[in-house]
Amino acid sequence: MADHHRKARPSGLRSPNTAFDATELTNQFEQLLSTKRLTELAERARTRHNSPSRFHRSSSSSRPSSTNPSALPTYSSLRNIPKVATPPQDPTSLKFRNLLIAVSHTPLKYENAGLLDDALKVIPLERIYNEAEEESQILQAQAASIGDNEKPEWGYQDCVIRALLRWFKRTFMTWVNNPACPACGSPTYAVGMTPPDQDERARGAARVELYRCSLTECGSYERFPRYSDVWAILQARRGRCGEWANCFTMLCRAMGGRVRWVWNAEDHVWTEVYSEQQKRWIHVDACEEAWDNPRLYTEGWGKKMSYCIALSHEGATDVTRRYVRDPAAHGLDRNRAPEEVLLYIMNEIKHMRRSKLSKEEKHRLIKEDQREEKELRGYVVQALTSEIEKLCVSSGNRSTSPGSEQKLPGRQTGTAAWRAARGENGTNGPAPGEPGSDQPPREGH
């Protein structure tokens, strides 16, 4: 009888004896707030457009669908929304992923203990340490002269790498434009490419440049294998930027530095070394003996770049913002993959490299990643601020002082014709009448 008079409980209500679960209600509330926020952002985006046609495109692509309130607007219309890592799907993105995964193995070679021992045998350690100690003391004295709490600009380990850089550039490695004739020592001219032999292939040479003696009575040929095996480069002690960066990065690792090998899509490579003194990654180019000068390539060489990826045994990071401060003037189209896909690839490589690290090490690297991301974002802010200042100066008919902007040099290594072929001559251009037909091929660093 009691059952007959008991009122039916609505399906959405729970018994008083049942524990209340607010998860579903919370998710619905968060979705409602998210949809409301995205709608507001889309409205703001539309109001910034003056053209009716652009307004129409914005409203049609950015506004959430009325039939599907949870549909997200496109990222291009709401750039202040953080990117979400997305796996590659299209063939172009998959090809780019495979390329980056392949090149990410290069710095793993620098962890070979036997290789690092061999490297230390060729380094004049006493000379390096003496120069580093002398420079470190000078920096400490300069800091002390400013104030008691002032820190030196660079620490002792930074000075060690700087001394290593000078020795490597001035004494150890030889830059190769065209190799000399092996028979008579005369200049040679480029003939083309030739397949590597078995020994060259075993030492990591995927291609070999072929040169011929310029003396007709000699006519000897000289092979120039482009080694990727860092041990082979250590023995040969010659090459161009590919060999120089590969070898120098390994030597920095042998000296105890934390290093990254930076791959650039426009055919250049260099090194980054972590400074404990400044708590950031420092740009180092052994070919140019450049230290902490990341704007050198774009504002000095006049080089335009799209991707700069820093790789190490600890992961991968897109550091393009460090080297391309003004994308409008010095950037190239980043069309190998969407930005969300590139973020996914960077995270994928980091996961592969850090999977076996301790929780403490992972936490340290995450904090370091966050600090670097803040630094990279700061470069974007600096670039915007600089553009605004230029607009204000031009509107006020004022001119900047001649020394207000640092003049960066063009590329120093390689012949002018070779630099011009690579778009790295800066504002100087090739020397008038300098021959260029006998220069080495552009590809291959």
Short mmCIF file of C-alpha atoms in Angstrom, two decimals:
data_model
loop_
_atom_site.label_atom_id
_atom_site.label_comp_id
_atom_site.label_asym_id
_atom_site.label_seq_id
_atom_site.Cartn_x
_atom_site.Cartn_y
_atom_site.Cartn_z
CA MET A 1 0.00 0.00 0.00
CA ALA A 2 2.91 2.28 0.86
CA ASP A 3 4.39 1.50 -2.53
CA HIS A 4 1.15 2.51 -4.20
CA HIS A 5 1.14 6.01 -2.60
CA ARG A 6 4.91 6.56 -2.95
CA LYS A 7 5.64 9.25 -5.55
CA ALA A 8 7.88 8.30 -8.45
CA ARG A 9 11.33 9.91 -8.10
CA PRO A 10 12.49 11.79 -11.18
CA SER A 11 15.28 10.02 -13.01
CA GLY A 12 17.68 12.95 -12.56
CA LEU A 13 17.46 12.82 -8.71
CA ARG A 14 19.42 10.52 -6.45
CA SER A 15 18.38 8.81 -3.28
CA PRO A 16 19.39 10.67 -0.08
CA ASN A 17 21.47 7.64 0.85
CA THR A 18 23.46 7.79 -2.40
CA ALA A 19 26.75 9.77 -2.51
CA PHE A 20 26.42 12.87 -4.66
CA ASP A 21 28.76 12.94 -7.71
CA ALA A 22 29.23 16.43 -9.13
CA THR A 23 31.56 15.41 -11.95
CA GLU A 24 28.96 15.47 -14.69
CA LEU A 25 27.49 18.76 -13.47
CA THR A 26 30.99 20.30 -13.28
CA ASN A 27 31.83 19.20 -16.82
CA GLN A 28 28.59 20.71 -18.14
CA PHE A 29 29.30 23.97 -16.32
CA GLU A 30 32.89 24.17 -17.65
CA GLN A 31 31.65 23.47 -21.17
CA LEU A 32 29.09 26.27 -20.82
CA LEU A 33 31.75 28.74 -19.66
CA SER A 34 34.12 27.65 -22.42
CA THR A 35 31.49 28.10 -25.10
CA LYS A 36 30.55 31.51 -23.71
CA ARG A 37 34.20 32.62 -23.66
CA LEU A 38 34.88 31.43 -27.20
CA THR A 39 31.78 33.21 -28.44
CA GLU A 40 32.97 36.47 -26.85
CA LEU A 41 36.42 36.09 -28.42
CA ALA A 42 34.89 35.39 -31.81
CA GLU A 43 32.76 38.53 -31.51
CA ARG A 44 35.87 40.58 -30.69
CA ALA A 45 37.69 39.12 -33.68
CA ARG A 46 34.84 40.09 -35.99
CA THR A 47 34.68 43.67 -34.71
CA ARG A 48 38.36 44.19 -35.64
CA HIS A 49 37.60 43.68 -39.34
CA ASN A 50 36.50 46.73 -41.35
CA SER A 51 35.76 44.98 -44.64
CA PRO A 52 32.30 43.39 -44.92
CA SER A 53 33.75 40.45 -46.85
CA ARG A 54 36.37 39.80 -44.17
CA PHE A 55 33.67 40.16 -41.53
CA HIS A 56 31.65 37.54 -43.30
CA ARG A 57 34.58 35.14 -43.47
CA SER A 58 35.39 35.68 -39.81
CA SER A 59 31.83 35.18 -38.65
CA SER A 60 31.40 32.04 -40.69
CA SER A 61 34.68 30.43 -39.61
CA SER A 62 35.05 31.62 -36.01
CA ARG A 63 31.51 31.57 -34.54
CA PRO A 64 30.49 28.28 -32.95
CA SER A 65 27.79 26.53 -34.90
CA SER A 66 24.26 27.05 -33.60
CA THR A 67 23.55 23.38 -34.15
CA ASN A 68 26.69 22.36 -32.26
CA PRO A 69 27.39 24.79 -29.39
CA SER A 70 30.53 22.89 -28.37
CA ALA A 71 32.28 23.33 -31.75
CA LEU A 72 35.56 25.23 -31.35
CA PRO A 73 36.51 28.12 -33.63
CA THR A 74 39.63 27.89 -35.76
CA TYR A 75 42.95 28.68 -34.08
CA SER A 76 43.86 31.24 -36.73
CA SER A 77 41.01 33.48 -35.63
CA LEU A 78 41.77 33.19 -31.89
CA ARG A 79 45.53 33.40 -31.61
CA ASN A 80 45.53 33.99 -27.86
CA ILE A 81 44.26 30.47 -27.24
CA PRO A 82 47.18 28.11 -26.44
CA LYS A 83 48.08 25.62 -29.16
CA VAL A 84 47.02 22.05 -28.59
CA ALA A 85 49.51 19.40 -29.72
CA THR A 86 48.04 17.46 -32.64
CA PRO A 87 49.47 14.29 -34.23
CA PRO A 88 50.52 14.61 -37.89
CA GLN A 89 47.97 13.29 -40.38
CA ASP A 90 48.77 14.62 -43.85
CA PRO A 91 51.75 13.32 -45.88
CA THR A 92 53.70 16.60 -45.63
CA SER A 93 53.47 16.66 -41.85
CA LEU A 94 54.38 12.99 -41.58
CA LYS A 95 57.42 13.55 -43.79
CA PHE A 96 58.53 16.46 -41.60
CA ARG A 97 58.07 14.36 -38.47
CA ASN A 98 60.21 11.57 -39.91
CA LEU A 99 62.92 14.07 -40.81
CA LEU A 100 63.04 15.58 -37.32
CA ILE A 101 63.02 12.17 -35.66
CA ALA A 102 65.96 11.18 -37.86
CA VAL A 103 68.08 14.28 -37.18
CA SER A 104 67.27 14.07 -33.45
CA HIS A 105 69.61 11.06 -33.26
CA THR A 106 72.66 13.20 -34.12
CA PRO A 107 73.33 14.54 -30.59
CA LEU A 108 72.93 11.07 -29.09
CA LYS A 109 76.40 10.30 -30.44
CA TYR A 110 77.85 12.87 -28.06
CA GLU A 111 77.01 10.60 -25.11
CA ASN A 112 79.50 7.90 -26.20
CA ALA A 113 82.03 7.72 -23.36
CA GLY A 114 84.77 6.27 -25.59
CA LEU A 115 84.31 9.05 -28.14
CA LEU A 116 84.49 11.72 -25.44
CA ASP A 117 87.70 10.18 -24.08
CA ASP A 118 89.25 10.34 -27.56
CA ALA A 119 88.12 13.96 -27.85
CA LEU A 120 89.81 14.96 -24.61
CA LYS A 121 93.10 13.57 -25.93
CA VAL A 122 93.22 16.14 -28.75
CA ILE A 123 92.22 19.14 -26.61
CA PRO A 124 95.06 21.14 -25.00
CA LEU A 125 93.39 21.07 -21.59
CA GLU A 126 96.05 23.07 -19.75
CA ARG A 127 95.86 25.87 -22.29
CA ILE A 128 92.05 25.91 -22.22
CA TYR A 129 91.83 25.94 -18.43
CA ASN A 130 94.48 28.65 -18.08
CA GLU A 131 92.71 30.94 -20.53
CA ALA A 132 89.36 30.25 -18.84
CA GLU A 133 90.78 31.02 -15.40
CA GLU A 134 92.31 34.27 -16.60
CA GLU A 135 89.10 35.43 -18.26
CA SER A 136 87.03 34.37 -15.26
CA GLN A 137 89.17 36.45 -12.92
CA ILE A 138 88.86 39.48 -15.19
CA LEU A 139 85.08 39.15 -15.26
CA GLN A 140 84.96 38.80 -11.48
CA ALA A 141 87.08 41.92 -11.07
CA GLN A 142 84.83 43.86 -13.43
CA ALA A 143 81.76 42.76 -11.48
CA ALA A 144 83.36 43.68 -8.15
CA SER A 145 84.17 47.16 -9.47
CA ILE A 146 80.46 47.75 -10.16
CA GLY A 147 79.17 46.60 -6.78
CA ASP A 148 79.54 44.03 -4.03
CA ASN A 149 76.46 42.08 -5.09
CA GLU A 150 77.18 42.22 -8.82
CA LYS A 151 77.71 38.84 -10.50
CA PRO A 152 80.13 38.25 -13.38
CA GLU A 153 78.51 38.14 -16.80
CA TRP A 154 79.86 34.66 -17.45
CA GLY A 155 80.81 31.83 -15.11
CA TYR A 156 83.98 29.74 -15.16
CA GLN A 157 82.38 26.96 -17.24
CA ASP A 158 81.26 29.56 -19.78
CA CYS A 159 84.86 30.80 -19.98
CA VAL A 160 86.02 27.21 -20.60
CA ILE A 161 83.71 26.93 -23.62
CA ARG A 162 84.78 30.36 -24.88
CA ALA A 163 88.45 29.33 -24.70
CA LEU A 164 87.60 26.08 -26.47
CA LEU A 165 85.82 28.06 -29.18
CA ARG A 166 88.88 30.22 -29.85
CA TRP A 167 91.22 27.22 -30.03
CA PHE A 168 88.83 25.26 -32.25
CA LYS A 169 88.39 28.11 -34.74
CA ARG A 170 91.98 29.38 -34.87
CA THR A 171 94.02 26.20 -34.44
CA PHE A 172 92.17 22.91 -34.69
CA MET A 173 89.77 22.90 -37.66
CA THR A 174 90.39 23.84 -41.30
CA TRP A 175 87.67 25.37 -43.46
CA VAL A 176 87.39 23.77 -46.90
CA ASN A 177 86.34 25.78 -49.91
CA ASN A 178 87.99 23.68 -52.60
CA PRO A 179 90.52 21.11 -51.35
CA ALA A 180 94.06 21.38 -52.71
CA CYS A 181 95.26 18.93 -55.34
CA PRO A 182 96.71 15.86 -53.58
CA ALA A 183 99.44 15.48 -56.21
CA CYS A 184 100.82 18.98 -56.77
CA GLY A 185 99.01 21.17 -54.22
CA SER A 186 97.46 23.41 -56.86
CA PRO A 187 93.91 24.76 -56.58
CA THR A 188 91.07 22.55 -57.75
CA TYR A 189 87.64 23.16 -59.25
CA ALA A 190 84.39 21.36 -58.52
CA VAL A 191 83.39 18.59 -60.90
CA GLY A 192 80.25 17.36 -59.15
CA MET A 193 79.16 14.62 -56.79
CA THR A 194 80.30 11.02 -56.74
CA PRO A 195 79.05 8.03 -54.72
CA PRO A 196 80.99 7.24 -51.52
CA ASP A 197 83.19 4.17 -51.45
CA GLN A 198 82.86 1.48 -48.81
CA ASP A 199 85.26 3.10 -46.36
CA GLU A 200 83.68 6.54 -46.72
CA ARG A 201 80.21 5.11 -46.27
CA ALA A 202 81.34 3.28 -43.13
CA ARG A 203 82.42 6.61 -41.66
CA GLY A 204 79.09 8.26 -42.30
CA ALA A 205 79.66 9.90 -45.68
CA ALA A 206 76.37 9.84 -47.58
CA ARG A 207 77.84 11.89 -50.44
CA VAL A 208 81.27 12.84 -51.76
CA GLU A 209 82.23 16.04 -53.60
CA LEU A 210 84.67 15.53 -56.49
CA TYR A 211 87.30 18.10 -57.49
CA ARG A 212 89.92 18.21 -60.26
CA CYS A 213 93.28 19.95 -60.35
CA SER A 214 93.22 23.23 -62.24
CA LEU A 215 96.58 22.43 -63.92
CA THR A 216 95.93 20.66 -67.19
CA GLU A 217 99.26 18.83 -67.06
CA CYS A 218 98.29 17.37 -63.68
CA GLY A 219 94.53 16.71 -63.88
CA SER A 220 94.44 14.77 -60.59
CA TYR A 221 91.17 14.29 -58.75
CA GLU A 222 90.48 14.89 -55.07
CA ARG A 223 87.56 13.45 -53.17
CA PHE A 224 85.95 15.40 -50.34
CA PRO A 225 83.65 13.09 -48.34
CA ARG A 226 81.08 14.89 -46.20
CA TYR A 227 81.35 12.88 -43.02
CA SER A 228 78.52 12.80 -40.51
CA ASP A 229 80.39 10.48 -38.14
CA VAL A 230 81.90 12.79 -35.54
CA TRP A 231 84.87 10.50 -34.87
CA ALA A 232 85.83 10.64 -38.57
CA ILE A 233 85.61 14.45 -38.45
CA LEU A 234 87.80 14.46 -35.35
CA GLN A 235 90.48 12.66 -37.36
CA ALA A 236 90.08 14.65 -40.60
CA ARG A 237 89.87 18.06 -38.86
CA ARG A 238 88.42 19.77 -41.93
CA GLY A 239 85.07 20.57 -43.43
CA ARG A 240 82.40 23.23 -43.57
CA CYS A 241 79.68 24.26 -41.13
CA GLY A 242 78.19 20.75 -40.95
CA GLU A 243 81.44 19.16 -39.84
CA TRP A 244 82.44 22.14 -37.70
CA ALA A 245 79.20 22.22 -35.71
CA ASN A 246 79.12 18.45 -35.31
CA CYS A 247 82.67 18.24 -34.01
CA PHE A 248 82.58 21.36 -31.84
CA THR A 249 79.31 20.36 -30.14
CA MET A 250 80.87 17.01 -29.25
CA LEU A 251 84.02 18.69 -27.88
CA CYS A 252 81.88 20.96 -25.69
CA ARG A 253 80.19 17.87 -24.35
CA ALA A 254 83.58 16.29 -23.66
CA MET A 255 84.50 19.37 -21.62
CA GLY A 256 81.43 18.86 -19.44
CA GLY A 257 79.05 21.30 -21.06
CA ARG A 258 75.36 20.72 -21.63
CA VAL A 259 74.96 21.09 -25.37
CA ARG A 260 72.35 21.22 -28.11
CA TRP A 261 72.92 20.76 -31.83
CA VAL A 262 70.73 23.22 -33.74
CA TRP A 263 69.29 22.14 -37.07
CA ASN A 264 68.14 24.80 -39.52
CA ALA A 265 65.88 24.04 -42.46
CA GLU A 266 67.84 26.48 -44.65
CA ASP A 267 71.07 24.46 -44.66
CA HIS A 268 73.00 25.63 -41.61
CA VAL A 269 73.79 24.10 -38.22
CA TRP A 270 75.34 25.44 -35.03
CA THR A 271 75.62 24.83 -31.28
CA GLU A 272 73.88 25.93 -28.11
CA VAL A 273 75.55 25.58 -24.71
CA TYR A 274 73.71 25.96 -21.41
CA SER A 275 75.05 28.66 -19.10
CA GLU A 276 74.51 27.93 -15.43
CA GLN A 277 75.55 31.50 -14.71
CA GLN A 278 72.74 33.00 -16.80
CA LYS A 279 70.32 30.06 -16.62
CA ARG A 280 69.72 30.02 -20.36
CA TRP A 281 70.94 28.47 -23.59
CA ILE A 282 73.72 30.37 -25.35
CA HIS A 283 74.15 30.54 -29.12
CA VAL A 284 77.63 29.42 -30.28
CA ASP A 285 78.78 29.22 -33.92
CA ALA A 286 82.23 27.66 -34.22
CA CYS A 287 82.60 28.63 -37.89
CA GLU A 288 82.30 32.34 -37.09
CA GLU A 289 83.69 32.18 -33.54
CA ALA A 290 80.36 33.72 -32.52
CA TRP A 291 79.21 33.68 -28.90
CA ASP A 292 75.71 34.65 -27.74
CA ASN A 293 74.84 36.40 -30.99
CA PRO A 294 71.64 34.73 -32.20
CA ARG A 295 70.63 37.64 -34.45
CA LEU A 296 73.81 37.13 -36.51
CA TYR A 297 72.18 35.04 -39.24
CA THR A 298 69.17 37.20 -40.02
CA GLU A 299 70.42 40.71 -39.26
CA GLY A 300 74.09 40.14 -40.14
CA TRP A 301 74.15 37.54 -42.89
CA GLY A 302 70.80 38.60 -44.32
CA LYS A 303 69.61 34.99 -44.12
CA LYS A 304 65.91 34.17 -44.08
CA MET A 305 64.89 31.15 -42.02
CA SER A 306 61.80 29.13 -41.27
CA TYR A 307 62.71 26.46 -38.70
CA CYS A 308 65.49 26.30 -36.08
CA ILE A 309 65.23 23.16 -33.95
CA ALA A 310 67.55 22.59 -30.98
CA LEU A 311 68.23 18.89 -30.34
CA SER A 312 69.98 17.09 -27.50
CA HIS A 313 69.89 13.82 -25.59
CA GLU A 314 67.31 15.54 -23.36
CA GLY A 315 64.78 16.47 -26.03
CA ALA A 316 63.93 18.94 -28.78
CA THR A 317 62.81 22.58 -28.80
CA ASP A 318 61.68 24.92 -31.55
CA VAL A 319 63.99 27.90 -30.95
CA THR A 320 63.18 29.82 -34.14
CA ARG A 321 62.02 32.86 -32.15
CA ARG A 322 65.52 33.21 -30.70
CA TYR A 323 67.07 33.54 -34.15
CA VAL A 324 64.29 35.18 -36.19
CA ARG A 325 63.27 38.26 -34.22
CA ASP A 326 61.42 39.88 -37.12
CA PRO A 327 59.48 37.20 -39.02
CA ALA A 328 58.11 39.73 -41.51
CA ALA A 329 61.61 40.75 -42.62
CA HIS A 330 63.65 37.60 -41.99
CA GLY A 331 61.19 34.73 -41.74
CA LEU A 332 60.18 32.18 -44.35
CA ASP A 333 56.89 30.32 -44.58
CA ARG A 334 56.58 27.58 -41.96
CA ASN A 335 54.56 25.28 -44.18
CA ARG A 336 56.06 21.87 -43.46
CA ALA A 337 53.51 21.21 -40.74
CA PRO A 338 50.87 23.13 -38.75
CA GLU A 339 52.19 24.67 -35.53
CA GLU A 340 50.10 22.28 -33.46
CA VAL A 341 51.72 19.34 -35.23
CA LEU A 342 55.23 20.74 -34.69
CA LEU A 343 54.44 21.07 -30.98
CA TYR A 344 53.37 17.43 -30.95
CA ILE A 345 56.64 16.36 -32.61
CA MET A 346 58.71 18.34 -30.10
CA ASN A 347 56.81 16.71 -27.23
CA GLU A 348 57.21 13.31 -28.83
CA ILE A 349 60.99 13.65 -29.03
CA LYS A 350 61.15 14.95 -25.46
CA HIS A 351 59.17 11.95 -24.27
CA MET A 352 61.51 9.55 -26.08
CA ARG A 353 64.61 11.17 -24.61
CA ARG A 354 63.29 11.63 -21.06
CA SER A 355 61.30 8.46 -20.52
CA LYS A 356 64.03 6.81 -18.45
CA LEU A 357 64.97 9.85 -16.37
CA SER A 358 64.15 10.14 -12.69
CA LYS A 359 61.17 12.14 -11.52
CA GLU A 360 63.52 14.83 -10.18
CA GLU A 361 65.33 15.14 -13.51
CA LYS A 362 62.07 15.36 -15.43
CA HIS A 363 60.82 18.06 -13.09
CA ARG A 364 64.04 20.04 -13.50
CA LEU A 365 63.81 19.88 -17.29
CA ILE A 366 60.15 20.89 -17.27
CA LYS A 367 61.01 23.96 -15.21
CA GLU A 368 63.83 24.71 -17.62
CA ASP A 369 61.46 24.35 -20.60
CA GLN A 370 59.04 26.79 -18.99
CA ARG A 371 61.80 29.30 -18.35
CA GLU A 372 62.98 29.05 -21.95
CA GLU A 373 59.45 29.44 -23.30
CA LYS A 374 59.13 32.64 -21.28
CA GLU A 375 62.41 33.83 -22.79
CA LEU A 376 61.25 33.05 -26.34
CA ARG A 377 57.97 34.86 -25.80
CA GLY A 378 59.96 37.82 -24.56
CA TYR A 379 61.68 38.08 -27.93
CA VAL A 380 58.29 38.41 -29.60
CA VAL A 381 57.36 41.22 -27.19
CA GLN A 382 60.69 42.95 -27.84
CA ALA A 383 60.11 42.78 -31.60
CA LEU A 384 56.64 44.30 -31.26
CA THR A 385 57.95 47.02 -28.96
CA SER A 386 60.72 47.84 -31.43
CA GLU A 387 58.23 48.17 -34.30
CA ILE A 388 56.03 50.46 -32.23
CA GLU A 389 59.03 52.63 -31.35
CA LYS A 390 59.96 52.89 -35.04
CA LEU A 391 56.43 53.99 -35.89
CA CYS A 392 56.49 56.59 -33.15
CA VAL A 393 59.86 57.90 -34.31
CA SER A 394 58.76 58.12 -37.95
CA SER A 395 55.49 59.87 -37.07
CA GLY A 396 57.40 62.39 -34.98
CA ASN A 397 59.93 63.02 -37.78
CA ARG A 398 62.79 62.07 -35.50
CA SER A 399 65.76 60.02 -36.55
CA THR A 400 67.51 57.43 -34.43
CA SER A 401 71.10 58.00 -33.46
CA PRO A 402 73.68 56.31 -35.72
CA GLY A 403 74.94 54.03 -32.95
CA SER A 404 71.51 53.09 -31.56
CA GLU A 405 71.42 49.79 -33.46
CA GLN A 406 74.22 47.25 -33.41
CA LYS A 407 75.72 46.55 -36.83
CA LEU A 408 76.16 42.80 -37.26
CA PRO A 409 78.74 41.39 -39.67
CA GLY A 410 78.04 39.28 -42.73
CA ARG A 411 79.33 35.75 -42.92
CA GLN A 412 83.10 35.43 -42.74
CA THR A 413 83.71 31.78 -43.72
CA GLY A 414 83.59 30.60 -47.31
CA THR A 415 84.16 32.56 -50.50
CA ALA A 416 81.90 35.51 -51.35
CA ALA A 417 80.40 33.64 -54.32
CA TRP A 418 79.60 30.65 -52.13
CA ARG A 419 78.05 32.87 -49.46
CA ALA A 420 76.01 34.69 -52.09
CA ALA A 421 74.70 31.37 -53.46
CA ARG A 422 73.48 30.55 -49.96
CA GLY A 423 71.98 34.01 -49.34
CA GLU A 424 74.40 34.71 -46.48
CA ASN A 425 76.43 37.65 -47.78
CA GLY A 426 74.63 40.27 -45.76
CA THR A 427 74.74 43.75 -47.29
CA ASN A 428 78.25 43.32 -48.69
CA GLY A 429 77.51 41.08 -51.66
CA PRO A 430 80.17 39.15 -53.59
CA ALA A 431 83.37 40.88 -54.53
CA PRO A 432 83.31 42.23 -58.09
CA GLY A 433 84.78 39.79 -60.56
CA GLU A 434 85.20 36.99 -58.03
CA PRO A 435 84.77 33.63 -59.76
CA GLY A 436 81.96 31.44 -58.58
CA SER A 437 81.68 28.64 -61.12
CA ASP A 438 84.26 26.52 -59.34
CA GLN A 439 82.63 26.78 -55.92
CA PRO A 440 81.39 23.76 -53.96
CA PRO A 441 77.72 22.77 -54.11
CA ARG A 442 75.29 24.71 -51.97
CA GLU A 443 73.69 21.73 -50.25
CA GLY A 444 75.21 19.89 -47.33
CA HIS A 445 76.05 22.78 -44.96
#
